Amino acid sequence: PESLELSRSLLHSTHLQSYSTMKDRTTEFFAIADARCKLRGRTPASRARPTKTQFGSDASRVGRELHELEERNTRLSRLASKSSLFDDPAVEFGEISALVKHQLSTINFKIEALAAAPRSSGSQLASHSEVVLSWLRLGLANGSEHFQAALKQREAVLSARETRTANFSAAAAATLTPQRTMLINRRRQQQPHPMCGSAGSLPTS
């Protein structure tokens, strides 16, 4: 199950990165087609250059934000696993956690705004838009899941650290108590008896 979850996480991260760096090469395709027409002595056909819709532009931005969210969650998970008392990443962990919380809320708002915004008509475009929205929602759900997992991991590490500290303190106290008792008894034995002089003889009247 762990390897399956890791594969799923890596695959989702790859999809996020691919979507965030996706480039529309339609214009380049038409340019090559026009060049081949000219080489054959033909006049390229006039056509309207496709333009990216507002929905597509907004979805691309949300995809990039989901990729950034995944990178922050990865960093957060690494920080959460640190158990050293002398290299505790409490400050950085808190800062990134605050950023992730804000980003989760912002992305959720943007996705819902995309879903409510008017889109181009046509069954094919509508179907594509629904697929994109479903994919963005899945990315947000995975981001939230990874964030919660990092928080639980951090809590477990802190709890284990507190337990170790308490056990160490108890063991130290149990070791020091007999030693302190022996030291007190030894000091009492070294003190002269009040009825004895400095030489150990009874005082004379």
Short mmCIF file of C-alpha atoms in Angstrom, two decimals:
data_model
loop_
_atom_site.label_atom_id
_atom_site.label_comp_id
_atom_site.label_asym_id
_atom_site.label_seq_id
_atom_site.Cartn_x
_atom_site.Cartn_y
_atom_site.Cartn_z
CA PRO A 1 0.00 0.00 0.00
CA GLU A 2 2.85 2.41 0.79
CA SER A 3 4.50 1.84 -2.60
CA LEU A 4 1.13 2.29 -4.33
CA GLU A 5 0.53 5.55 -2.49
CA LEU A 6 4.04 6.74 -3.36
CA SER A 7 3.50 5.92 -7.04
CA ARG A 8 0.19 7.73 -6.98
CA SER A 9 1.78 10.77 -5.37
CA LEU A 10 4.64 10.85 -7.90
CA LEU A 11 2.23 10.42 -10.80
CA HIS A 12 0.01 13.21 -9.54
CA SER A 13 3.00 15.49 -9.01
CA THR A 14 4.18 14.76 -12.56
CA HIS A 15 0.74 15.61 -13.93
CA LEU A 16 0.73 18.87 -12.01
CA GLN A 17 4.13 19.83 -13.34
CA SER A 18 3.17 18.86 -16.88
CA TYR A 19 -0.02 20.88 -16.76
CA SER A 20 1.69 23.91 -15.25
CA THR A 21 4.34 23.92 -18.01
CA MET A 22 1.98 23.03 -20.87
CA LYS A 23 2.39 25.15 -24.01
CA ASP A 24 -0.05 25.61 -26.88
CA ARG A 25 1.89 24.82 -30.09
CA THR A 26 -1.02 25.30 -32.48
CA THR A 27 0.52 28.44 -33.95
CA GLU A 28 3.80 26.62 -34.62
CA PHE A 29 1.90 23.81 -36.35
CA PHE A 30 0.11 26.24 -38.66
CA ALA A 31 3.40 28.02 -39.41
CA ILE A 32 4.99 24.74 -40.53
CA ALA A 33 1.93 23.88 -42.63
CA ASP A 34 2.00 27.31 -44.30
CA ALA A 35 5.72 26.98 -45.03
CA ARG A 36 5.17 23.61 -46.74
CA CYS A 37 2.35 25.12 -48.82
CA LYS A 38 4.66 27.89 -50.01
CA LEU A 39 7.38 25.37 -50.92
CA ARG A 40 4.85 23.64 -53.17
CA GLY A 41 3.83 26.92 -54.75
CA ARG A 42 0.48 27.08 -53.05
CA THR A 43 -1.04 29.93 -51.14
CA PRO A 44 -1.63 29.11 -47.49
CA ALA A 45 -5.29 29.04 -46.53
CA SER A 46 -6.45 31.94 -44.43
CA ARG A 47 -7.66 30.90 -41.02
CA ALA A 48 -8.55 32.47 -37.75
CA ARG A 49 -5.81 31.99 -35.23
CA PRO A 50 -7.15 30.18 -32.15
CA THR A 51 -7.02 32.13 -28.95
CA LYS A 52 -6.89 30.71 -25.48
CA THR A 53 -10.12 31.07 -23.55
CA GLN A 54 -10.36 32.83 -20.22
CA PHE A 55 -11.29 29.52 -18.64
CA GLY A 56 -8.13 27.91 -20.05
CA SER A 57 -5.92 30.73 -18.81
CA ASP A 58 -7.43 30.66 -15.32
CA ALA A 59 -7.21 26.87 -15.15
CA SER A 60 -3.53 27.01 -16.12
CA ARG A 61 -2.82 29.45 -13.30
CA VAL A 62 -4.60 27.22 -10.80
CA GLY A 63 -2.57 24.26 -12.10
CA ARG A 64 0.65 26.15 -11.43
CA GLU A 65 -0.53 27.01 -7.92
CA LEU A 66 -1.33 23.34 -7.28
CA HIS A 67 2.21 22.47 -8.33
CA GLU A 68 3.60 25.05 -5.89
CA LEU A 69 1.33 23.62 -3.19
CA GLU A 70 2.70 20.14 -3.81
CA GLU A 71 6.27 21.42 -3.50
CA ARG A 72 5.47 23.11 -0.16
CA ASN A 73 3.82 19.96 1.15
CA THR A 74 6.91 17.96 0.20
CA ARG A 75 9.10 20.39 2.13
CA LEU A 76 6.68 20.33 5.04
CA SER A 77 6.77 16.52 5.16
CA ARG A 78 10.57 16.55 5.31
CA LEU A 79 10.56 19.05 8.16
CA ALA A 80 7.91 17.08 10.03
CA SER A 81 10.11 13.97 10.07
CA LYS A 82 12.98 15.72 11.86
CA SER A 83 13.20 14.52 15.46
CA SER A 84 16.41 16.18 16.64
CA LEU A 85 15.95 18.41 19.67
CA PHE A 86 18.92 20.60 18.70
CA ASP A 87 17.80 21.15 15.09
CA ASP A 88 14.08 21.63 15.55
CA PRO A 89 12.44 23.27 12.48
CA ALA A 90 9.53 24.71 14.46
CA VAL A 91 9.76 28.20 12.97
CA GLU A 92 10.05 27.11 9.34
CA PHE A 93 7.37 24.45 9.82
CA GLY A 94 4.98 27.05 11.21
CA GLU A 95 5.66 29.50 8.40
CA ILE A 96 5.13 26.93 5.63
CA SER A 97 2.02 25.58 7.36
CA ALA A 98 0.49 29.06 7.37
CA LEU A 99 1.30 29.47 3.66
CA VAL A 100 -0.21 26.10 2.79
CA LYS A 101 -3.41 26.85 4.73
CA HIS A 102 -3.81 30.14 2.90
CA GLN A 103 -3.02 28.55 -0.45
CA LEU A 104 -5.55 25.74 0.06
CA SER A 105 -8.26 28.29 0.77
CA THR A 106 -7.27 30.47 -2.19
CA ILE A 107 -7.14 27.58 -4.67
CA ASN A 108 -10.50 26.27 -3.50
CA PHE A 109 -12.04 29.71 -4.06
CA LYS A 110 -10.53 29.95 -7.55
CA ILE A 111 -11.75 26.49 -8.56
CA GLU A 112 -15.28 27.24 -7.43
CA ALA A 113 -15.12 30.56 -9.28
CA LEU A 114 -14.05 28.67 -12.43
CA ALA A 115 -16.97 26.28 -12.02
CA ALA A 116 -19.45 29.14 -11.70
CA ALA A 117 -18.01 31.28 -14.52
CA PRO A 118 -19.66 31.21 -17.98
CA ARG A 119 -17.82 29.02 -20.48
CA SER A 120 -17.77 28.54 -24.23
CA SER A 121 -20.74 26.68 -25.66
CA GLY A 122 -20.42 23.30 -27.33
CA SER A 123 -20.62 19.78 -25.96
CA GLN A 124 -16.93 19.06 -26.56
CA LEU A 125 -15.75 22.24 -24.82
CA ALA A 126 -18.18 21.69 -21.96
CA SER A 127 -16.97 18.14 -21.50
CA HIS A 128 -13.35 19.28 -21.55
CA SER A 129 -14.08 21.98 -18.97
CA GLU A 130 -15.67 19.45 -16.63
CA VAL A 131 -12.65 17.17 -16.95
CA VAL A 132 -10.33 20.06 -16.13
CA LEU A 133 -12.42 21.05 -13.10
CA SER A 134 -12.47 17.47 -11.84
CA TRP A 135 -8.71 17.26 -12.23
CA LEU A 136 -8.17 20.54 -10.36
CA ARG A 137 -10.45 19.42 -7.54
CA LEU A 138 -8.55 16.15 -7.28
CA GLY A 139 -5.29 18.08 -7.07
CA LEU A 140 -6.72 20.24 -4.28
CA ALA A 141 -7.98 17.18 -2.38
CA ASN A 142 -4.57 15.51 -2.64
CA GLY A 143 -2.86 18.70 -1.49
CA SER A 144 -5.12 18.90 1.56
CA GLU A 145 -4.53 15.21 2.32
CA HIS A 146 -0.75 15.59 2.13
CA PHE A 147 -0.91 18.68 4.36
CA GLN A 148 -2.91 16.84 7.03
CA ALA A 149 -0.47 13.92 6.86
CA ALA A 150 2.46 16.28 7.48
CA LEU A 151 0.69 17.81 10.48
CA LYS A 152 0.01 14.37 11.98
CA GLN A 153 3.60 13.33 11.40
CA ARG A 154 4.85 16.46 13.16
CA GLU A 155 2.50 15.81 16.09
CA ALA A 156 3.72 12.22 16.38
CA VAL A 157 7.38 13.33 16.37
CA LEU A 158 6.75 15.93 19.10
CA SER A 159 4.83 13.41 21.20
CA ALA A 160 7.63 10.86 20.93
CA ARG A 161 10.18 13.52 21.85
CA GLU A 162 8.22 14.50 24.96
CA THR A 163 8.02 10.86 25.99
CA ARG A 164 11.76 10.39 25.60
CA THR A 165 12.46 13.55 27.60
CA ALA A 166 10.13 12.46 30.41
CA ASN A 167 11.69 8.99 30.55
CA PHE A 168 15.20 10.48 30.62
CA SER A 169 14.28 12.87 33.43
CA ALA A 170 12.71 10.05 35.46
CA ALA A 171 15.75 7.83 34.97
CA ALA A 172 18.11 10.66 35.93
CA ALA A 173 16.10 11.40 39.07
CA ALA A 174 16.08 7.72 40.05
CA THR A 175 19.86 7.57 39.62
CA LEU A 176 20.61 10.78 41.53
CA THR A 177 18.40 10.01 44.57
CA PRO A 178 20.52 7.08 45.93
CA GLN A 179 23.73 9.00 45.22
CA ARG A 180 22.44 12.01 47.13
CA THR A 181 21.41 9.84 50.08
CA MET A 182 24.86 8.23 50.20
CA LEU A 183 26.52 11.65 50.10
CA ILE A 184 24.40 12.98 52.98
CA ASN A 185 25.14 9.90 55.11
CA ARG A 186 28.86 10.20 54.40
CA ARG A 187 28.88 13.85 55.47
CA ARG A 188 27.07 12.97 58.68
CA GLN A 189 29.65 10.30 59.47
CA GLN A 190 32.50 12.77 58.93
CA GLN A 191 31.05 15.39 61.31
CA PRO A 192 32.45 15.17 64.96
CA HIS A 193 30.09 14.15 67.73
CA PRO A 194 28.95 17.17 69.79
CA MET A 195 30.08 15.47 73.01
CA CYS A 196 33.57 14.91 71.65
CA GLY A 197 36.49 17.33 71.45
CA SER A 198 38.58 17.91 68.43
CA ALA A 199 40.83 14.99 69.39
CA GLY A 200 37.92 12.67 70.02
CA SER A 201 38.24 12.79 73.87
CA LEU A 202 35.57 13.81 76.32
CA PRO A 203 35.72 17.47 77.32
CA THR A 204 37.12 18.25 80.76
CA SER A 205 35.32 20.50 83.25
#
